[in-house]
């Protein structure tokens, strides 16, 4: 009987502890997601030049395990004007969020810092195919993510669209990057490590 | 009387059908039917490249994801004869042992539910939640991590990992002790599990049973010892081995394994140093032509991956040796002369995950 | 029976029904909150402050659910079973006193009446199991019949022991006999037997094998939905309250012990409050047991009753008889009870040996088992094992 009595004492001891559960929909009482949390993918907005980072190169579309994305590329009219460094820009982009398995492979393979896993994970819609997100919805998700986390591009000198912003960066960062010690190889994302793609 | 513990049942641990022929409450014959969760994973592996396959392996044994990812990546590395850096091995070991604790906590919880106690579930999942939150901080996802890559791991650990780990180890120690005190020596639990569903060592080996089930039957077999991999030789830990091979032994072997995993994690945290986290390898691996078979010790047993490569970026064939599949074969032997109530307890003690049984 | 008496009884019955309904609703809420606290979570929080209106929401939900009757079920028995289960639960309350004056009809064979009526609910479970046309329900129903019948004997004998001490089967006399010492102090063995048998009669953990959620998924109740199932749950909670009330009346001194002022309306209200407080304490213990323990298998349950509880209850009666016949001091009975309880606990404990012997798992260090470093990968230009894969197999994309 002693084992039983010890069990009773264990449960009695738990009664006076604070509860470990959160009451979900209440915004003050729910669990906050971590910084690295992988929610649904979102397209990021280049505020320096007021256009998306995405150029429509389709690498993410090919790399997706569930083939949930489709995209269309177009010539960037602003490149002809000279106001953008991007030759091509995205025209349409669709992600079927029902099929996305939030594996973040698209983020790994993207060369333009254009796509990132946002913190969106709640996805209830009233329409049956309401989870198919178009370019504008993805850009909105991306802007929300950028404002919440203060996201900065990993390779701004290569990927920013406005030539003035890049020049300013080079001038300011030129001294800074000389002082900074070379980053250890392990600190970069795996997409940038290694020889060729 | 034929009773169908059908695919929809609270206690069959997934979509699993067990057809029982009964004489009153005694089971005369038992017939397991599987395949309800077959998703064609091995066929899908033929048309996905090595990075995408890791997402498939995540979903095979969906409570011990990192162990499955590790097995596949190690198989590819064996083909490529790749040397994975030290820090990557430490990170892999720590995360895989944490995943072992999480998996065994899930087992503890649902096993308590199988024998009828409703609190172990909540205690087990409380502890598991601590581990899962740490995984979210490291890999970005609570369960389907897609973190271990061919050649190393995807990203380095966050800066506060050491602090969180220290706190977590303390919490897990207390949690495991509390879960142990609640259920293990309770006479009611002993009544339900001692002497129930016995299997002896030679029979278990004949059935191809591996993992905690085999060790509970008295056989001192662990893949980490018979085919060493990784850096386990640098740690001093123990392998719990049972005597009778009944449900209690299987249960307690897993509880002790949690403690041993915790000790491995402590030693790894003290030994880990800074360094590269992945070898110099292409983003999508391209192993040379050949084949390799690799065994790892997953929380369920001997998880093996057979990889045939033709030199391209997609494998030619991937075959998964799932431990739950072999463990499940012994269910007809275990259910001889059992009651229906025992059927649930025995099935729970085999700790199968239908994701890897059916693939 | 004059018209006034009929009116009195009718009003009393209605009042009793209202009281029981309120109690059942409070019990459902209390159970969920207690289990939640044991499991370190919160329980119902949304409906009303801290979920206090949750029972009302439950009742509304159950009433509005569709009442499904399986097509191959025996319709009359299917409809009769909940009634057969529920009526005895209510009929018991005719004679259970909540206070000296708060009883519908005090019988001088009160305990006999209670024991006799409580056996009738077995029929309800058997009917439910049989008429549901479902193998799980049949198994659950048969298990229920076996378990409940096994535990009737210790239940009756424990009640008999108390009757011997009080020299009466009238419940108010039993409580009056406890004005100096509650019977728990004199007959702790009787309390243990009564509580164990009572838990089994209720079908609560650790004796709830017949409606075990994890195996027979509800047992005899599996095909009932909506209002039908609500009747079963109502009966179960009324029974819980009954067993707790009986425990308090028979062993814990009812509304008397310790001292209680004896006159007037103040006495009635105070003693009612004291009685309810003790009853809820017993109910909390019942919920605490539910939250902690696994359940016994049906054959273990029945063997516990026949091999442990029945001999213990005979011993209880024997000791009570000896003490009463030879007019020994009551403390002799306490000592004898405690000794036999200790003997029973020791035998149950020792069935599996002491803690050291129970632990049949030994931890072997890896050094002992000979752990070696991992094999180094072979150099890249070594020939791979096995034949290379064939070229041009169907469905196979050639290597780029």
PDB file of C-alpha atoms in Angstrom, chain A:
ATOM      1  CA  UNK A   1       0.000   0.000   0.000  1.00  0.00           C
ATOM      2  CA  UNK A   2       2.917   2.289   0.513  1.00  0.00           C
ATOM      3  CA  UNK A   3       3.366   2.820  -3.190  1.00  0.00           C
ATOM      4  CA  UNK A   4      -0.249   3.849  -3.484  1.00  0.00           C
ATOM      5  CA  UNK A   5       0.047   6.227  -0.543  1.00  0.00           C
ATOM      6  CA  UNK A   6       3.179   7.751  -2.015  1.00  0.00           C
ATOM      7  CA  UNK A   7       1.264   8.334  -5.244  1.00  0.00           C
ATOM      8  CA  UNK A   8      -1.480  10.074  -3.295  1.00  0.00           C
ATOM      9  CA  UNK A   9       1.072  12.334  -1.655  1.00  0.00           C
ATOM     10  CA  UNK A  10       2.596  13.220  -5.020  1.00  0.00           C
ATOM     11  CA  UNK A  11      -0.722  14.365  -6.418  1.00  0.00           C
ATOM     12  CA  UNK A  12      -1.490  16.249  -3.242  1.00  0.00           C
ATOM     13  CA  UNK A  13       1.824  18.040  -3.528  1.00  0.00           C
ATOM     14  CA  UNK A  14       1.019  19.204  -7.035  1.00  0.00           C
ATOM     15  CA  UNK A  15      -2.220  20.882  -6.008  1.00  0.00           C
ATOM     16  CA  UNK A  16      -0.613  23.965  -4.565  1.00  0.00           C
ATOM     17  CA  UNK A  17       1.525  24.694  -7.631  1.00  0.00           C
ATOM     18  CA  UNK A  18       0.701  27.309 -10.195  1.00  0.00           C
ATOM     19  CA  UNK A  19      -0.947  26.005 -13.312  1.00  0.00           C
ATOM     20  CA  UNK A  20       1.241  25.358 -16.344  1.00  0.00           C
ATOM     21  CA  UNK A  21      -1.451  25.892 -18.930  1.00  0.00           C
ATOM     22  CA  UNK A  22      -2.308  29.122 -20.700  1.00  0.00           C
ATOM     23  CA  UNK A  23      -5.746  30.211 -21.761  1.00  0.00           C
ATOM     24  CA  UNK A  24      -5.147  30.361 -25.446  1.00  0.00           C
ATOM     25  CA  UNK A  25      -7.090  33.088 -27.167  1.00  0.00           C
ATOM     26  CA  UNK A  26      -6.447  35.617 -24.450  1.00  0.00           C
ATOM     27  CA  UNK A  27      -3.496  37.619 -25.801  1.00  0.00           C
ATOM     28  CA  UNK A  28      -2.117  38.365 -22.357  1.00  0.00           C
ATOM     29  CA  UNK A  29      -2.182  34.780 -21.168  1.00  0.00           C
ATOM     30  CA  UNK A  30      -0.903  32.822 -24.128  1.00  0.00           C
ATOM     31  CA  UNK A  31       2.499  31.480 -24.941  1.00  0.00           C
ATOM     32  CA  UNK A  32       4.647  33.698 -27.134  1.00  0.00           C
ATOM     33  CA  UNK A  33       6.441  32.054 -30.010  1.00  0.00           C
ATOM     34  CA  UNK A  34      10.191  32.037 -30.113  1.00  0.00           C
ATOM     35  CA  UNK A  35      12.277  34.277 -32.336  1.00  0.00           C
ATOM     36  CA  UNK A  36      13.273  31.385 -34.561  1.00  0.00           C
ATOM     37  CA  UNK A  37       9.749  30.019 -34.779  1.00  0.00           C
ATOM     38  CA  UNK A  38       8.897  28.762 -38.250  1.00  0.00           C
ATOM     39  CA  UNK A  39       5.443  29.918 -39.210  1.00  0.00           C
ATOM     40  CA  UNK A  40       4.158  30.184 -42.746  1.00  0.00           C
ATOM     41  CA  UNK A  41       6.476  31.675 -45.371  1.00  0.00           C
ATOM     42  CA  UNK A  42       6.064  35.341 -46.192  1.00  0.00           C
ATOM     43  CA  UNK A  43       7.612  37.598 -48.827  1.00  0.00           C
ATOM     44  CA  UNK A  44       9.692  40.478 -47.592  1.00  0.00           C
ATOM     45  CA  UNK A  45       9.495  44.106 -48.591  1.00  0.00           C
ATOM     46  CA  UNK A  46      12.530  46.169 -49.436  1.00  0.00           C
ATOM     47  CA  UNK A  47      11.754  49.473 -47.700  1.00  0.00           C
ATOM     48  CA  UNK A  48      14.834  51.116 -49.132  1.00  0.00           C
ATOM     49  CA  UNK A  49      13.378  50.942 -52.598  1.00  0.00           C
ATOM     50  CA  UNK A  50       9.666  50.236 -52.063  1.00  0.00           C
ATOM     51  CA  UNK A  51       9.482  46.960 -53.885  1.00  0.00           C
ATOM     52  CA  UNK A  52       9.616  43.279 -52.930  1.00  0.00           C
ATOM     53  CA  UNK A  53      12.960  41.562 -52.539  1.00  0.00           C
ATOM     54  CA  UNK A  54      11.652  38.680 -54.597  1.00  0.00           C
ATOM     55  CA  UNK A  55      12.766  38.550 -58.208  1.00  0.00           C
ATOM     56  CA  UNK A  56      10.796  35.478 -59.193  1.00  0.00           C
ATOM     57  CA  UNK A  57      13.800  33.222 -59.716  1.00  0.00           C
ATOM     58  CA  UNK A  58      11.721  30.124 -58.795  1.00  0.00           C
ATOM     59  CA  UNK A  59      14.459  28.387 -56.805  1.00  0.00           C
ATOM     60  CA  UNK A  60      12.155  28.090 -53.815  1.00  0.00           C
ATOM     61  CA  UNK A  61       9.349  26.799 -56.028  1.00  0.00           C
ATOM     62  CA  UNK A  62      11.590  24.016 -57.277  1.00  0.00           C
ATOM     63  CA  UNK A  63      12.990  23.213 -53.855  1.00  0.00           C
ATOM     64  CA  UNK A  64       9.664  22.916 -52.076  1.00  0.00           C
ATOM     65  CA  UNK A  65       9.040  19.277 -51.017  1.00  0.00           C
ATOM     66  CA  UNK A  66       5.275  19.572 -51.340  1.00  0.00           C
ATOM     67  CA  UNK A  67       5.266  21.811 -54.434  1.00  0.00           C
ATOM     68  CA  UNK A  68       2.916  24.256 -52.781  1.00  0.00           C
ATOM     69  CA  UNK A  69       4.196  27.406 -54.519  1.00  0.00           C
ATOM     70  CA  UNK A  70       3.887  28.876 -57.966  1.00  0.00           C
ATOM     71  CA  UNK A  71       5.295  32.141 -59.240  1.00  0.00           C
ATOM     72  CA  UNK A  72       5.627  34.329 -62.282  1.00  0.00           C
ATOM     73  CA  UNK A  73       8.524  36.642 -63.048  1.00  0.00           C
ATOM     74  CA  UNK A  74       8.408  39.872 -65.022  1.00  0.00           C
ATOM     75  CA  UNK A  75      10.872  42.495 -66.259  1.00  0.00           C
ATOM     76  CA  UNK A  76      11.366  45.195 -63.710  1.00  0.00           C
ATOM     77  CA  UNK A  77      10.285  48.476 -65.276  1.00  0.00           C
ATOM     78  CA  UNK A  78      12.108  50.354 -62.559  1.00  0.00           C
ATOM     79  CA  UNK A  79      15.377  48.830 -63.615  1.00  0.00           C
ATOM     80  CA  UNK A  80      14.911  50.369 -67.043  1.00  0.00           C
ATOM     81  CA  UNK A  81      14.301  53.695 -65.252  1.00  0.00           C
ATOM     82  CA  UNK A  82      17.446  53.214 -63.263  1.00  0.00           C
ATOM     83  CA  UNK A  83      15.754  53.381 -59.878  1.00  0.00           C
ATOM     84  CA  UNK A  84      16.328  49.725 -58.984  1.00  0.00           C
ATOM     85  CA  UNK A  85      19.180  47.248 -59.100  1.00  0.00           C
ATOM     86  CA  UNK A  86      16.809  44.369 -59.703  1.00  0.00           C
ATOM     87  CA  UNK A  87      16.461  43.353 -63.317  1.00  0.00           C
ATOM     88  CA  UNK A  88      13.467  41.146 -62.750  1.00  0.00           C
ATOM     89  CA  UNK A  89      10.716  41.416 -60.198  1.00  0.00           C
ATOM     90  CA  UNK A  90       7.929  39.183 -59.056  1.00  0.00           C
ATOM     91  CA  UNK A  91       4.602  39.391 -60.831  1.00  0.00           C
ATOM     92  CA  UNK A  92       2.421  36.736 -59.180  1.00  0.00           C
ATOM     93  CA  UNK A  93       3.165  34.398 -56.366  1.00  0.00           C
ATOM     94  CA  UNK A  94       0.923  31.858 -54.778  1.00  0.00           C
ATOM     95  CA  UNK A  95       1.502  29.613 -51.796  1.00  0.00           C
ATOM     96  CA  UNK A  96      -1.111  27.065 -50.867  1.00  0.00           C
ATOM     97  CA  UNK A  97      -0.693  27.283 -47.129  1.00  0.00           C
ATOM     98  CA  UNK A  98      -2.690  24.101 -46.675  1.00  0.00           C
ATOM     99  CA  UNK A  99       0.101  22.184 -48.358  1.00  0.00           C
ATOM    100  CA  UNK A 100       3.006  24.002 -46.804  1.00  0.00           C
ATOM    101  CA  UNK A 101       4.787  21.820 -44.258  1.00  0.00           C
ATOM    102  CA  UNK A 102       6.726  24.763 -42.776  1.00  0.00           C
ATOM    103  CA  UNK A 103      10.058  23.087 -43.386  1.00  0.00           C
ATOM    104  CA  UNK A 104      11.861  26.360 -44.273  1.00  0.00           C
ATOM    105  CA  UNK A 105      13.718  24.827 -47.235  1.00  0.00           C
ATOM    106  CA  UNK A 106      12.516  27.762 -49.348  1.00  0.00           C
ATOM    107  CA  UNK A 107      14.229  30.132 -46.949  1.00  0.00           C
ATOM    108  CA  UNK A 108      17.426  28.094 -47.083  1.00  0.00           C
ATOM    109  CA  UNK A 109      17.703  28.144 -50.855  1.00  0.00           C
ATOM    110  CA  UNK A 110      16.631  31.741 -51.491  1.00  0.00           C
ATOM    111  CA  UNK A 111      19.514  33.837 -52.766  1.00  0.00           C
ATOM    112  CA  UNK A 112      17.801  37.200 -52.526  1.00  0.00           C
ATOM    113  CA  UNK A 113      16.699  37.285 -48.866  1.00  0.00           C
ATOM    114  CA  UNK A 114      13.224  37.446 -50.276  1.00  0.00           C
ATOM    115  CA  UNK A 115      11.312  34.871 -48.274  1.00  0.00           C
ATOM    116  CA  UNK A 116      11.318  34.204 -44.564  1.00  0.00           C
ATOM    117  CA  UNK A 117       9.264  32.093 -42.219  1.00  0.00           C
ATOM    118  CA  UNK A 118       6.908  34.510 -40.509  1.00  0.00           C
ATOM    119  CA  UNK A 119       5.382  33.922 -37.092  1.00  0.00           C
ATOM    120  CA  UNK A 120       1.921  33.328 -38.554  1.00  0.00           C
ATOM    121  CA  UNK A 121       0.619  29.985 -37.471  1.00  0.00           C
ATOM    122  CA  UNK A 122      -3.073  30.496 -36.997  1.00  0.00           C
ATOM    123  CA  UNK A 123      -4.818  29.841 -40.232  1.00  0.00           C
ATOM    124  CA  UNK A 124      -8.565  29.617 -40.081  1.00  0.00           C
ATOM    125  CA  UNK A 125     -10.463  30.809 -43.067  1.00  0.00           C
ATOM    126  CA  UNK A 126     -14.086  30.782 -43.934  1.00  0.00           C
ATOM    127  CA  UNK A 127     -13.576  29.637 -47.509  1.00  0.00           C
ATOM    128  CA  UNK A 128     -12.494  26.153 -48.407  1.00  0.00           C
ATOM    129  CA  UNK A 129      -9.554  27.316 -50.480  1.00  0.00           C
ATOM    130  CA  UNK A 130      -9.003  30.415 -48.414  1.00  0.00           C
ATOM    131  CA  UNK A 131      -5.489  29.316 -47.494  1.00  0.00           C
ATOM    132  CA  UNK A 132      -4.186  29.902 -51.004  1.00  0.00           C
ATOM    133  CA  UNK A 133      -2.337  33.141 -50.478  1.00  0.00           C
ATOM    134  CA  UNK A 134      -1.530  35.513 -53.311  1.00  0.00           C
ATOM    135  CA  UNK A 135       1.310  37.958 -53.622  1.00  0.00           C
ATOM    136  CA  UNK A 136      -0.374  40.809 -51.759  1.00  0.00           C
ATOM    137  CA  UNK A 137      -1.311  38.639 -48.799  1.00  0.00           C
ATOM    138  CA  UNK A 138       2.194  37.248 -48.613  1.00  0.00           C
ATOM    139  CA  UNK A 139       3.694  40.717 -48.771  1.00  0.00           C
ATOM    140  CA  UNK A 140       1.387  41.843 -45.974  1.00  0.00           C
ATOM    141  CA  UNK A 141       2.445  38.888 -43.862  1.00  0.00           C
ATOM    142  CA  UNK A 142       6.030  39.798 -44.600  1.00  0.00           C
ATOM    143  CA  UNK A 143       5.596  43.445 -43.634  1.00  0.00           C
ATOM    144  CA  UNK A 144       3.955  42.398 -40.388  1.00  0.00           C
ATOM    145  CA  UNK A 145       6.832  40.050 -39.692  1.00  0.00           C
ATOM    146  CA  UNK A 146       9.395  42.736 -40.467  1.00  0.00           C
ATOM    147  CA  UNK A 147       7.767  45.243 -38.165  1.00  0.00           C
ATOM    148  CA  UNK A 148       7.373  42.705 -35.344  1.00  0.00           C
ATOM    149  CA  UNK A 149      10.898  41.371 -35.416  1.00  0.00           C
ATOM    150  CA  UNK A 150      12.924  44.148 -37.007  1.00  0.00           C
ATOM    151  CA  UNK A 151      14.199  41.825 -39.702  1.00  0.00           C
ATOM    152  CA  UNK A 152      17.227  42.935 -41.692  1.00  0.00           C
ATOM    153  CA  UNK A 153      18.518  41.269 -44.860  1.00  0.00           C
ATOM    154  CA  UNK A 154      21.462  38.965 -44.375  1.00  0.00           C
ATOM    155  CA  UNK A 155      23.325  40.129 -47.468  1.00  0.00           C
ATOM    156  CA  UNK A 156      22.162  43.738 -47.859  1.00  0.00           C
ATOM    157  CA  UNK A 157      24.980  44.809 -50.142  1.00  0.00           C
ATOM    158  CA  UNK A 158      24.008  42.179 -52.662  1.00  0.00           C
ATOM    159  CA  UNK A 159      20.257  42.254 -52.283  1.00  0.00           C
ATOM    160  CA  UNK A 160      19.028  45.758 -51.566  1.00  0.00           C
ATOM    161  CA  UNK A 161      17.291  47.334 -54.521  1.00  0.00           C
ATOM    162  CA  UNK A 162      18.319  50.948 -54.171  1.00  0.00           C
ATOM    163  CA  UNK A 163      21.812  51.845 -55.307  1.00  0.00           C
ATOM    164  CA  UNK A 164      22.086  54.771 -52.881  1.00  0.00           C
ATOM    165  CA  UNK A 165      21.315  52.537 -49.901  1.00  0.00           C
ATOM    166  CA  UNK A 166      24.009  50.101 -50.994  1.00  0.00           C
ATOM    167  CA  UNK A 167      26.527  52.885 -51.462  1.00  0.00           C
ATOM    168  CA  UNK A 168      25.744  54.250 -48.008  1.00  0.00           C
ATOM    169  CA  UNK A 169      26.166  50.796 -46.543  1.00  0.00           C
ATOM    170  CA  UNK A 170      29.486  50.281 -48.253  1.00  0.00           C
ATOM    171  CA  UNK A 171      30.760  53.596 -46.983  1.00  0.00           C
ATOM    172  CA  UNK A 172      29.616  52.982 -43.406  1.00  0.00           C
ATOM    173  CA  UNK A 173      30.259  49.290 -43.310  1.00  0.00           C
ATOM    174  CA  UNK A 174      33.562  49.455 -45.097  1.00  0.00           C
ATOM    175  CA  UNK A 175      35.368  50.434 -41.902  1.00  0.00           C
ATOM    176  CA  UNK A 176      33.171  48.270 -39.731  1.00  0.00           C
ATOM    177  CA  UNK A 177      33.756  45.088 -41.684  1.00  0.00           C
ATOM    178  CA  UNK A 178      37.510  45.517 -41.488  1.00  0.00           C
ATOM    179  CA  UNK A 179      37.416  45.782 -37.699  1.00  0.00           C
ATOM    180  CA  UNK A 180      35.071  42.887 -37.258  1.00  0.00           C
ATOM    181  CA  UNK A 181      36.750  39.482 -36.933  1.00  0.00           C
ATOM    182  CA  UNK A 182      35.844  36.988 -39.665  1.00  0.00           C
ATOM    183  CA  UNK A 183      32.711  35.108 -38.662  1.00  0.00           C
ATOM    184  CA  UNK A 184      33.160  31.457 -37.853  1.00  0.00           C
ATOM    185  CA  UNK A 185      32.024  29.221 -40.643  1.00  0.00           C
ATOM    186  CA  UNK A 186      29.358  27.639 -38.524  1.00  0.00           C
ATOM    187  CA  UNK A 187      27.480  30.847 -37.787  1.00  0.00           C
ATOM    188  CA  UNK A 188      26.092  31.342 -41.288  1.00  0.00           C
ATOM    189  CA  UNK A 189      23.001  29.625 -42.569  1.00  0.00           C
ATOM    190  CA  UNK A 190      23.615  26.431 -44.411  1.00  0.00           C
ATOM    191  CA  UNK A 191      22.442  28.060 -47.622  1.00  0.00           C
ATOM    192  CA  UNK A 192      25.528  30.219 -47.665  1.00  0.00           C
ATOM    193  CA  UNK A 193      27.986  27.575 -46.535  1.00  0.00           C
ATOM    194  CA  UNK A 194      29.572  25.339 -49.061  1.00  0.00           C
ATOM    195  CA  UNK A 195      30.822  25.768 -52.544  1.00  0.00           C
ATOM    196  CA  UNK A 196      28.171  25.890 -55.205  1.00  0.00           C
ATOM    197  CA  UNK A 197      24.481  25.248 -55.340  1.00  0.00           C
TER     198      UNK A 197
END
